[in-house]
Amino acid sequence: MEGVIDAPMRARLTSIGGYSRCVTEFVRVTDVLLPERVFFRLCPELLGSGCTPAGTPVYVQLLGSDPKALAVNALRAVALGAHGIDLNFGCPAKTVNNSMGGSILLREPQTVAGIVQAVRDAVPAQVPVTAKIRLGYDDYNSLAEIVDGVHKAGATELAIHARTKFNGYKPPAYWDAVRPVMDDKRRTNTIINGEIWDVADSVAAMQRSTCSHVMLGRGALSAPDLAKRIHQNDETSAPMAWHLLVEEVRDQFICSDQNSERHIGNRTKQWLAYLKRNYPQAQSLFARIRTLHDAKGIEKAFDAHKREDLHELDEIKSDVTIH
Ligand SMILES: Cc1cc2nc3c(=O)[nH]c(=O)nc-3n(C[C@H](O)[C@H](O)[C@H](O)COP(=O)(O)O)c2cc1C
């Protein structure tokens, strides 16, 4: 996920477990072959095995609309060791759409198919080429045509975020809308995505779409062990304990790429904003660091939070003893 799931976060989430693969943030492709350093910056895993430290393959995500340029850049990513190429046709951002990237391409099903075909033809047959789409741009009248084109062009997998660009990120996700395009038995490699926040959602999304796999977006950030629990198929499981998770958050703050002083802590704040959904403690930690931009101050806030959290735990324990 652009701006939130960088290499350290991929390492963290995949070490918690349950992921078959993950994708990088965007490699933005215009009309040129990008220098190798761009691929290494966005996918530092390429400097090693191309996998996260937990051994999960990382696919390089390309964003653009020029089939030839996407093809040569895909080939470069593969030459550098990428385990797969993921093509983005889902991004709703104005700046991206204005330069003919992301979800705007869903208005032109043939262009989408042409891009998938160009990339498929460019990279060796054994390297997966995956695509990510939404149901459509304004509506889902062209969904069947888009899906058909992507599959015929030889995509290894297709992930469908079950909303249109017009729907943005507003709930609900329309899992049922995917079912009609799943009638064809060859489409077992279609993955459902959108509004999967817990194990029960993943079961419902698969049942209602008839897809047999799920892709997590924000759910992965709000419940970092969600993929693991989905994998275990345990609908009764609760998210991992906060006292374990807060150590991960602290470590993420220390490890995450802080490219300028002004941005220190931004990714951690963003992660806490997602964690608030499942953890009230994330809200109080967020409030402590919200206005801070210096590493020392933020570290101190983590210490204070830990003390407060332990104190609350003690109080709960003594309550339990009294009653
Ligand atoms: C901050 C943010 C960044 C995202 N970045 C990407 C991205 O780089 N590539 C992509 O295919 N989808 C991206 N998405 C979309 C998600 O992958 C996912 O399709 C969407 O959030 C719906 O799933 P969810 O309801 O489980 O979050 C992003 C979403 C958010 C909120």
mmCIF file of C-alpha atoms and ligand atoms in Angstrom:
data_model
loop_
_atom_site.group_PDB
_atom_site.id
_atom_site.type_symbol
_atom_site.label_atom_id
_atom_site.label_comp_id
_atom_site.label_asym_id
_atom_site.label_seq_id
_atom_site.Cartn_x
_atom_site.Cartn_y
_atom_site.Cartn_z
ATOM 1 C CA MET A 1 0.000 0.000 0.000
ATOM 2 C CA GLU A 2 1.403 3.289 -1.193
ATOM 3 C CA GLY A 3 2.770 5.417 1.643
ATOM 4 C CA VAL A 4 2.150 2.841 4.366
ATOM 5 C CA ILE A 5 3.544 -0.591 3.536
ATOM 6 C CA ASP A 6 7.246 -0.202 2.882
ATOM 7 C CA ALA A 7 9.898 -2.919 3.203
ATOM 8 C CA PRO A 8 10.168 -2.770 7.017
ATOM 9 C CA MET A 9 6.384 -3.028 7.298
ATOM 10 C CA ARG A 10 6.325 -5.931 4.834
ATOM 11 C CA ALA A 11 9.001 -7.640 6.942
ATOM 12 C CA ARG A 12 6.962 -7.056 10.084
ATOM 13 C CA LEU A 13 3.600 -8.214 8.753
ATOM 14 C CA THR A 14 4.972 -11.293 7.002
ATOM 15 C CA SER A 15 6.939 -12.290 10.097
ATOM 16 C CA ILE A 16 3.667 -12.271 12.047
ATOM 17 C CA GLY A 17 2.475 -14.650 9.341
ATOM 18 C CA GLY A 18 -0.299 -15.783 7.000
ATOM 19 C CA TYR A 19 0.786 -14.037 3.783
ATOM 20 C CA SER A 20 1.503 -15.883 0.538
ATOM 21 C CA ARG A 21 2.955 -12.777 -1.063
ATOM 22 C CA CYS A 22 3.046 -9.012 -0.879
ATOM 23 C CA VAL A 23 3.591 -6.153 -3.302
ATOM 24 C CA THR A 24 5.766 -3.058 -3.174
ATOM 25 C CA GLU A 25 4.582 0.510 -3.140
ATOM 26 C CA PHE A 26 4.226 2.033 -6.637
ATOM 27 C CA VAL A 27 7.060 2.059 -9.110
ATOM 28 C CA ARG A 28 5.761 4.924 -11.293
ATOM 29 C CA VAL A 29 6.458 4.298 -14.949
ATOM 30 C CA THR A 30 6.185 7.053 -17.560
ATOM 31 C CA ASP A 31 7.912 6.440 -20.879
ATOM 32 C CA VAL A 32 11.439 5.575 -19.794
ATOM 33 C CA LEU A 33 13.379 2.647 -18.439
ATOM 34 C CA LEU A 34 13.918 3.492 -14.793
ATOM 35 C CA PRO A 35 17.379 3.230 -13.241
ATOM 36 C CA GLU A 36 18.048 0.181 -11.090
ATOM 37 C CA ARG A 37 18.283 2.339 -7.979
ATOM 38 C CA VAL A 38 14.558 3.122 -8.203
ATOM 39 C CA PHE A 39 13.743 -0.590 -7.974
ATOM 40 C CA PHE A 40 16.153 -1.107 -5.089
ATOM 41 C CA ARG A 41 14.737 1.895 -3.229
ATOM 42 C CA LEU A 42 11.153 0.695 -3.488
ATOM 43 C CA CYS A 43 11.995 -2.980 -3.226
ATOM 44 C CA PRO A 44 15.152 -3.339 -1.113
ATOM 45 C CA GLU A 45 14.310 -7.038 -0.882
ATOM 46 C CA LEU A 46 15.849 -7.246 -4.400
ATOM 47 C CA LEU A 47 19.242 -6.744 -2.791
ATOM 48 C CA GLY A 48 18.730 -10.169 -1.219
ATOM 49 C CA SER A 49 16.458 -13.017 -2.240
ATOM 50 C CA GLY A 50 13.531 -10.848 -3.378
ATOM 51 C CA CYS A 51 11.596 -12.119 -0.366
ATOM 52 C CA THR A 52 10.906 -10.614 3.039
ATOM 53 C CA PRO A 53 13.069 -11.984 5.879
ATOM 54 C CA ALA A 54 10.205 -14.402 6.637
ATOM 55 C CA GLY A 55 10.588 -15.808 3.103
ATOM 56 C CA THR A 56 7.460 -14.238 1.583
ATOM 57 C CA PRO A 57 7.936 -13.303 -2.094
ATOM 58 C CA VAL A 58 7.590 -9.626 -2.948
ATOM 59 C CA TYR A 59 6.104 -8.602 -6.290
ATOM 60 C CA VAL A 60 7.098 -5.258 -7.800
ATOM 61 C CA GLN A 61 4.056 -3.063 -8.346
ATOM 62 C CA LEU A 62 4.089 -0.983 -11.544
ATOM 63 C CA LEU A 63 1.836 1.998 -12.107
ATOM 64 C CA GLY A 64 1.534 3.526 -15.560
ATOM 65 C CA SER A 65 -0.257 3.363 -18.883
ATOM 66 C CA ASP A 66 2.432 2.971 -21.545
ATOM 67 C CA PRO A 67 2.515 -0.752 -22.423
ATOM 68 C CA LYS A 68 6.036 -0.670 -23.891
ATOM 69 C CA ALA A 69 7.510 1.263 -20.977
ATOM 70 C CA LEU A 70 5.748 -0.982 -18.469
ATOM 71 C CA ALA A 71 7.066 -4.042 -20.304
ATOM 72 C CA VAL A 72 10.723 -2.943 -20.282
ATOM 73 C CA ASN A 73 10.522 -1.890 -16.656
ATOM 74 C CA ALA A 74 8.876 -5.198 -15.729
ATOM 75 C CA LEU A 75 11.709 -6.997 -17.451
ATOM 76 C CA ARG A 76 14.241 -4.942 -15.521
ATOM 77 C CA ALA A 77 12.505 -5.733 -12.215
ATOM 78 C CA VAL A 78 12.584 -9.434 -13.060
ATOM 79 C CA ALA A 79 16.248 -9.227 -14.099
ATOM 80 C CA LEU A 80 16.943 -7.719 -10.671
ATOM 81 C CA GLY A 81 15.267 -10.695 -9.016
ATOM 82 C CA ALA A 82 11.588 -9.749 -8.618
ATOM 83 C CA HIS A 83 9.418 -12.786 -7.910
ATOM 84 C CA GLY A 84 6.513 -11.268 -9.800
ATOM 85 C CA ILE A 85 5.072 -8.128 -11.358
ATOM 86 C CA ASP A 86 1.859 -6.551 -10.149
ATOM 87 C CA LEU A 87 0.041 -4.056 -12.383
ATOM 88 C CA ASN A 88 -2.107 -1.396 -10.762
ATOM 89 C CA PHE A 89 -5.440 -0.447 -12.322
ATOM 90 C CA GLY A 90 -7.137 0.519 -9.075
ATOM 91 C CA CYS A 91 -5.571 3.702 -7.750
ATOM 92 C CA PRO A 92 -8.232 6.433 -7.475
ATOM 93 C CA ALA A 93 -5.865 9.346 -6.745
ATOM 94 C CA LYS A 94 -6.501 12.405 -8.916
ATOM 95 C CA THR A 95 -2.837 13.030 -9.631
ATOM 96 C CA VAL A 96 -2.399 9.414 -10.737
ATOM 97 C CA ASN A 97 -5.601 9.354 -12.814
ATOM 98 C CA ASN A 98 -4.788 12.719 -14.424
ATOM 99 C CA SER A 99 -1.618 11.206 -15.837
ATOM 100 C CA MET A 100 -3.626 8.224 -17.144
ATOM 101 C CA GLY A 101 -2.586 5.778 -14.430
ATOM 102 C CA GLY A 102 -4.538 3.606 -12.019
ATOM 103 C CA SER A 103 -8.323 3.280 -12.067
ATOM 104 C CA ILE A 104 -8.944 5.679 -14.971
ATOM 105 C CA LEU A 105 -7.701 2.911 -17.286
ATOM 106 C CA LEU A 106 -10.752 0.843 -16.309
ATOM 107 C CA ARG A 107 -12.680 3.074 -18.721
ATOM 108 C CA GLU A 108 -10.693 1.397 -21.497
ATOM 109 C CA PRO A 109 -10.829 -2.390 -21.036
ATOM 110 C CA GLN A 110 -8.752 -2.927 -24.183
ATOM 111 C CA THR A 111 -5.952 -0.725 -22.858
ATOM 112 C CA VAL A 112 -5.911 -2.716 -19.612
ATOM 113 C CA ALA A 113 -5.710 -5.989 -21.552
ATOM 114 C CA GLY A 114 -3.015 -4.530 -23.836
ATOM 115 C CA ILE A 115 -0.851 -3.568 -20.866
ATOM 116 C CA VAL A 116 -1.196 -6.988 -19.239
ATOM 117 C CA GLN A 117 -0.372 -8.649 -22.570
ATOM 118 C CA ALA A 118 2.704 -6.454 -23.165
ATOM 119 C CA VAL A 119 4.076 -7.212 -19.712
ATOM 120 C CA ARG A 120 3.174 -10.900 -19.934
ATOM 121 C CA ASP A 121 4.980 -11.163 -23.285
ATOM 122 C CA ALA A 122 8.048 -9.358 -21.958
ATOM 123 C CA VAL A 123 8.807 -11.401 -18.868
ATOM 124 C CA PRO A 124 9.620 -15.128 -18.714
ATOM 125 C CA ALA A 125 6.560 -17.362 -18.617
ATOM 126 C CA GLN A 126 7.324 -18.698 -15.150
ATOM 127 C CA VAL A 127 7.279 -15.215 -13.587
ATOM 128 C CA PRO A 128 3.834 -14.307 -12.263
ATOM 129 C CA VAL A 129 2.172 -11.210 -13.724
ATOM 130 C CA THR A 130 -0.750 -10.117 -11.578
ATOM 131 C CA ALA A 131 -3.242 -7.282 -11.935
ATOM 132 C CA LYS A 132 -5.311 -5.335 -9.457
ATOM 133 C CA ILE A 133 -8.552 -3.688 -10.566
ATOM 134 C CA ARG A 134 -11.673 -2.146 -9.099
ATOM 135 C CA LEU A 135 -15.180 -3.099 -10.268
ATOM 136 C CA GLY A 136 -14.977 -0.236 -12.714
ATOM 137 C CA TYR A 137 -14.578 3.524 -12.848
ATOM 138 C CA ASP A 138 -18.083 5.063 -12.596
ATOM 139 C CA ASP A 139 -20.034 1.805 -12.638
ATOM 140 C CA TYR A 140 -19.381 -1.870 -13.214
ATOM 141 C CA ASN A 141 -20.852 -2.272 -16.679
ATOM 142 C CA SER A 142 -17.442 -3.149 -18.137
ATOM 143 C CA LEU A 143 -16.320 -5.526 -15.382
ATOM 144 C CA ALA A 144 -16.866 -8.712 -17.400
ATOM 145 C CA GLU A 145 -14.969 -7.265 -20.371
ATOM 146 C CA ILE A 146 -12.084 -6.114 -18.176
ATOM 147 C CA VAL A 147 -11.819 -9.445 -16.361
ATOM 148 C CA ASP A 148 -12.042 -11.379 -19.603
ATOM 149 C CA GLY A 149 -9.325 -9.230 -21.207
ATOM 150 C CA VAL A 150 -6.989 -9.552 -18.235
ATOM 151 C CA HIS A 151 -7.359 -13.337 -18.103
ATOM 152 C CA LYS A 152 -7.008 -13.757 -21.874
ATOM 153 C CA ALA A 153 -3.848 -11.642 -21.780
ATOM 154 C CA GLY A 154 -2.375 -14.277 -19.498
ATOM 155 C CA ALA A 155 -2.427 -12.692 -16.041
ATOM 156 C CA THR A 156 -1.443 -15.195 -13.376
ATOM 157 C CA GLU A 157 -3.868 -13.705 -10.861
ATOM 158 C CA LEU A 158 -6.385 -10.908 -10.731
ATOM 159 C CA ALA A 159 -7.285 -9.120 -7.513
ATOM 160 C CA ILE A 160 -10.585 -7.247 -7.529
ATOM 161 C CA HIS A 161 -11.213 -4.439 -5.066
ATOM 162 C CA ALA A 162 -14.990 -4.716 -4.910
ATOM 163 C CA ARG A 163 -15.773 -1.032 -5.366
ATOM 164 C CA THR A 164 -15.724 1.365 -8.295
ATOM 165 C CA LYS A 165 -13.413 4.357 -8.375
ATOM 166 C CA PHE A 166 -16.578 6.425 -7.772
ATOM 167 C CA ASN A 167 -17.183 4.463 -4.523
ATOM 168 C CA GLY A 168 -13.717 5.455 -3.262
ATOM 169 C CA TYR A 169 -13.117 3.669 0.035
ATOM 170 C CA LYS A 170 -16.654 4.094 1.364
ATOM 171 C CA PRO A 171 -18.231 0.956 2.848
ATOM 172 C CA PRO A 172 -19.649 -1.404 1.830
ATOM 173 C CA ALA A 173 -17.568 -3.405 -0.621
ATOM 174 C CA TYR A 174 -19.730 -5.086 -3.249
ATOM 175 C CA TRP A 175 -18.390 -8.644 -3.004
ATOM 176 C CA ASP A 176 -21.515 -10.028 -4.744
ATOM 177 C CA ALA A 177 -20.740 -7.973 -7.850
ATOM 178 C CA VAL A 178 -17.724 -10.207 -8.512
ATOM 179 C CA ARG A 179 -19.777 -13.423 -8.555
ATOM 180 C CA PRO A 180 -21.079 -13.062 -12.148
ATOM 181 C CA VAL A 181 -17.551 -12.831 -13.541
ATOM 182 C CA MET A 182 -16.521 -15.922 -11.590
ATOM 183 C CA ASP A 183 -18.870 -18.264 -13.455
ATOM 184 C CA ASP A 184 -16.055 -19.366 -15.672
ATOM 185 C CA LYS A 185 -14.196 -22.177 -13.864
ATOM 186 C CA ARG A 186 -10.853 -21.053 -15.284
ATOM 187 C CA ARG A 187 -11.024 -18.020 -13.051
ATOM 188 C CA THR A 188 -9.934 -19.744 -9.891
ATOM 189 C CA ASN A 189 -7.061 -17.281 -9.762
ATOM 190 C CA THR A 190 -9.322 -14.330 -8.938
ATOM 191 C CA ILE A 191 -8.861 -12.737 -5.531
ATOM 192 C CA ILE A 192 -11.414 -10.710 -3.608
ATOM 193 C CA ASN A 193 -10.443 -7.499 -1.809
ATOM 194 C CA GLY A 194 -12.196 -4.731 0.096
ATOM 195 C CA GLU A 195 -13.622 -4.262 3.628
ATOM 196 C CA ILE A 196 -12.015 -7.375 5.065
ATOM 197 C CA TRP A 197 -11.381 -6.418 8.678
ATOM 198 C CA ASP A 198 -11.723 -9.761 10.460
ATOM 199 C CA VAL A 199 -11.866 -13.482 9.811
ATOM 200 C CA ALA A 200 -15.658 -13.466 9.442
ATOM 201 C CA ASP A 201 -15.391 -10.784 6.716
ATOM 202 C CA SER A 202 -12.892 -12.917 4.817
ATOM 203 C CA VAL A 203 -15.260 -15.903 4.919
ATOM 204 C CA ALA A 204 -18.212 -13.756 3.819
ATOM 205 C CA ALA A 205 -16.187 -12.084 1.038
ATOM 206 C CA MET A 206 -15.125 -15.457 -0.377
ATOM 207 C CA GLN A 207 -18.625 -16.914 -0.104
ATOM 208 C CA ARG A 208 -20.369 -13.946 -1.673
ATOM 209 C CA SER A 209 -17.844 -13.400 -4.464
ATOM 210 C CA THR A 210 -17.081 -17.132 -4.895
ATOM 211 C CA CYS A 211 -13.368 -16.270 -4.965
ATOM 212 C CA SER A 212 -11.182 -18.677 -3.032
ATOM 213 C CA HIS A 213 -8.532 -16.171 -1.943
ATOM 214 C CA VAL A 214 -8.513 -12.772 -0.285
ATOM 215 C CA MET A 215 -6.241 -9.773 -0.472
ATOM 216 C CA LEU A 216 -5.941 -7.563 2.598
ATOM 217 C CA GLY A 217 -5.603 -3.807 2.496
ATOM 218 C CA ARG A 218 -6.297 -1.662 5.548
ATOM 219 C CA GLY A 219 -7.291 -4.755 7.533
ATOM 220 C CA ALA A 220 -3.653 -5.832 7.543
ATOM 221 C CA LEU A 221 -2.674 -2.590 9.239
ATOM 222 C CA SER A 222 -5.537 -2.480 11.719
ATOM 223 C CA ALA A 223 -5.027 -6.118 12.794
ATOM 224 C CA PRO A 224 -1.460 -7.159 11.947
ATOM 225 C CA ASP A 225 -2.137 -10.837 12.711
ATOM 226 C CA LEU A 226 -5.315 -10.948 10.590
ATOM 227 C CA ALA A 227 -3.727 -12.889 7.707
ATOM 228 C CA LYS A 228 -2.475 -15.486 10.165
ATOM 229 C CA ARG A 229 -5.914 -15.856 11.737
ATOM 230 C CA ILE A 230 -7.565 -16.073 8.298
ATOM 231 C CA HIS A 231 -5.058 -18.756 7.401
ATOM 232 C CA GLN A 232 -5.981 -20.659 10.566
ATOM 233 C CA ASN A 233 -9.650 -20.166 9.665
ATOM 234 C CA ASP A 234 -10.526 -19.271 13.237
ATOM 235 C CA GLU A 235 -13.509 -16.925 13.258
ATOM 236 C CA THR A 236 -13.515 -16.753 17.062
ATOM 237 C CA SER A 237 -9.921 -15.532 17.356
ATOM 238 C CA ALA A 238 -9.179 -12.091 18.798
ATOM 239 C CA PRO A 239 -6.473 -9.749 17.481
ATOM 240 C CA MET A 240 -3.047 -10.173 19.099
ATOM 241 C CA ALA A 241 -2.488 -8.540 22.486
ATOM 242 C CA TRP A 242 -1.585 -4.841 22.577
ATOM 243 C CA HIS A 243 1.428 -5.304 24.855
ATOM 244 C CA LEU A 244 3.003 -7.494 22.139
ATOM 245 C CA LEU A 245 1.934 -5.259 19.305
ATOM 246 C CA VAL A 246 3.158 -2.026 20.859
ATOM 247 C CA GLU A 247 6.691 -3.436 20.775
ATOM 248 C CA GLU A 248 6.230 -3.982 17.020
ATOM 249 C CA VAL A 249 4.998 -0.413 16.624
ATOM 250 C CA ARG A 250 7.990 0.936 18.508
ATOM 251 C CA ASP A 251 10.355 -1.151 16.450
ATOM 252 C CA GLN A 252 8.609 0.007 13.277
ATOM 253 C CA PHE A 253 9.230 3.596 14.360
ATOM 254 C CA ILE A 254 12.917 2.884 14.865
ATOM 255 C CA CYS A 255 13.343 0.942 11.592
ATOM 256 C CA SER A 256 11.079 2.833 9.215
ATOM 257 C CA ASP A 257 12.571 4.977 6.518
ATOM 258 C CA GLN A 258 12.669 8.535 7.893
ATOM 259 C CA ASN A 259 13.853 10.550 4.920
ATOM 260 C CA SER A 260 13.651 13.987 6.480
ATOM 261 C CA GLU A 261 13.215 15.408 9.961
ATOM 262 C CA ARG A 262 9.829 16.800 9.069
ATOM 263 C CA HIS A 263 8.590 13.276 8.307
ATOM 264 C CA ILE A 264 9.883 11.576 11.434
ATOM 265 C CA GLY A 265 7.152 9.421 12.924
ATOM 266 C CA ASN A 266 4.687 9.938 10.065
ATOM 267 C CA ARG A 267 4.422 6.278 9.106
ATOM 268 C CA THR A 268 4.047 5.293 12.758
ATOM 269 C CA LYS A 269 1.257 7.837 13.214
ATOM 270 C CA GLN A 270 -0.411 6.490 10.095
ATOM 271 C CA TRP A 271 -0.164 2.929 11.390
ATOM 272 C CA LEU A 272 -1.578 3.934 14.777
ATOM 273 C CA ALA A 273 -4.506 5.579 13.007
ATOM 274 C CA TYR A 274 -5.328 2.160 11.481
ATOM 275 C CA LEU A 275 -4.686 0.277 14.737
ATOM 276 C CA LYS A 276 -7.232 2.482 16.551
ATOM 277 C CA ARG A 277 -9.945 0.388 14.922
ATOM 278 C CA ASN A 278 -9.032 -2.611 17.105
ATOM 279 C CA TYR A 279 -6.967 -1.143 19.929
ATOM 280 C CA PRO A 280 -8.121 1.788 22.134
ATOM 281 C CA GLN A 281 -4.508 1.954 23.416
ATOM 282 C CA ALA A 282 -3.399 2.951 19.904
ATOM 283 C CA GLN A 283 -5.586 6.047 20.255
ATOM 284 C CA SER A 284 -3.836 7.144 23.451
ATOM 285 C CA LEU A 285 -0.390 6.492 22.005
ATOM 286 C CA PHE A 286 -1.380 8.392 18.864
ATOM 287 C CA ALA A 287 -2.517 11.347 20.991
ATOM 288 C CA ARG A 288 0.879 11.356 22.729
ATOM 289 C CA ILE A 289 2.944 11.478 19.530
ATOM 290 C CA ARG A 290 0.586 13.335 17.171
ATOM 291 C CA THR A 291 2.377 16.666 17.365
ATOM 292 C CA LEU A 292 5.901 15.318 17.850
ATOM 293 C CA HIS A 293 8.473 15.347 15.059
ATOM 294 C CA ASP A 294 11.668 14.421 16.882
ATOM 295 C CA ALA A 295 12.889 10.879 17.449
ATOM 296 C CA LYS A 296 13.829 11.391 21.113
ATOM 297 C CA GLY A 297 10.460 12.920 21.978
ATOM 298 C CA ILE A 298 8.616 10.089 20.294
ATOM 299 C CA GLU A 299 10.735 7.445 22.044
ATOM 300 C CA LYS A 300 9.962 9.110 25.385
ATOM 301 C CA ALA A 301 6.256 9.053 24.517
ATOM 302 C CA PHE A 302 6.517 5.301 23.877
ATOM 303 C CA ASP A 303 8.120 4.878 27.337
ATOM 304 C CA ALA A 304 5.396 6.937 29.004
ATOM 305 C CA HIS A 305 2.726 4.975 27.157
ATOM 306 C CA LYS A 306 4.264 1.689 28.275
ATOM 307 C CA ARG A 307 4.311 2.862 31.918
ATOM 308 C CA GLU A 308 0.678 3.963 31.682
ATOM 309 C CA ASP A 309 -0.308 0.706 29.976
ATOM 310 C CA LEU A 310 1.442 -1.400 32.629
ATOM 311 C CA HIS A 311 -0.209 0.677 35.350
ATOM 312 C CA GLU A 312 -3.622 0.030 33.793
ATOM 313 C CA LEU A 313 -2.842 -3.664 33.519
ATOM 314 C CA ASP A 314 -1.925 -3.693 37.231
ATOM 315 C CA GLU A 315 -5.185 -1.946 38.065
ATOM 316 C CA ILE A 316 -7.164 -4.480 36.047
ATOM 317 C CA LYS A 317 -5.321 -7.318 37.821
ATOM 318 C CA SER A 318 -6.053 -5.869 41.278
ATOM 319 C CA ASP A 319 -9.710 -5.366 40.276
ATOM 320 C CA VAL A 320 -9.865 -9.005 39.311
ATOM 321 C CA THR A 321 -8.362 -9.965 42.716
ATOM 322 C CA ILE A 322 -10.819 -7.788 44.664
ATOM 323 C CA HIS A 323 -13.916 -9.194 42.951
HETATM 324 C C1 LIG B 1 -3.226 4.370 2.004
HETATM 325 C C2 LIG B 1 -3.602 3.378 0.955
HETATM 326 C C3 LIG B 1 -2.656 3.003 0.009
HETATM 327 C C4 LIG B 1 -2.973 2.077 -0.975
HETATM 328 N N1 LIG B 1 -2.033 1.722 -1.883
HETATM 329 C C5 LIG B 1 -2.320 0.798 -2.825
HETATM 330 C C6 LIG B 1 -1.348 0.378 -3.745
HETATM 331 O O1 LIG B 1 -0.214 0.841 -3.750
HETATM 332 N N2 LIG B 1 -1.703 -0.564 -4.662
HETATM 333 C C7 LIG B 1 -2.942 -1.122 -4.688
HETATM 334 O O2 LIG B 1 -3.213 -1.987 -5.535
HETATM 335 N N3 LIG B 1 -3.896 -0.733 -3.837
HETATM 336 C C8 LIG B 1 -3.601 0.204 -2.898
HETATM 337 N N4 LIG B 1 -4.565 0.586 -2.011
HETATM 338 C C9 LIG B 1 -5.871 -0.070 -2.034
HETATM 339 C C10 LIG B 1 -5.869 -1.295 -1.145
HETATM 340 O O3 LIG B 1 -4.926 -2.238 -1.587
HETATM 341 C C11 LIG B 1 -7.240 -1.972 -1.125
HETATM 342 O O4 LIG B 1 -7.568 -2.347 -2.440
HETATM 343 C C12 LIG B 1 -8.325 -1.047 -0.613
HETATM 344 O O5 LIG B 1 -7.914 -0.335 0.522
HETATM 345 C C13 LIG B 1 -9.577 -1.868 -0.287
HETATM 346 O O6 LIG B 1 -9.279 -2.884 0.620
HETATM 347 P P1 LIG B 1 -9.538 -2.675 2.195
HETATM 348 O O7 LIG B 1 -10.979 -2.227 2.325
HETATM 349 O O8 LIG B 1 -9.256 -4.036 2.762
HETATM 350 O O9 LIG B 1 -8.604 -1.617 2.645
HETATM 351 C C14 LIG B 1 -4.275 1.509 -1.022
HETATM 352 C C15 LIG B 1 -5.215 1.897 -0.071
HETATM 353 C C16 LIG B 1 -4.899 2.804 0.906
HETATM 354 C C17 LIG B 1 -5.953 3.182 1.926
#
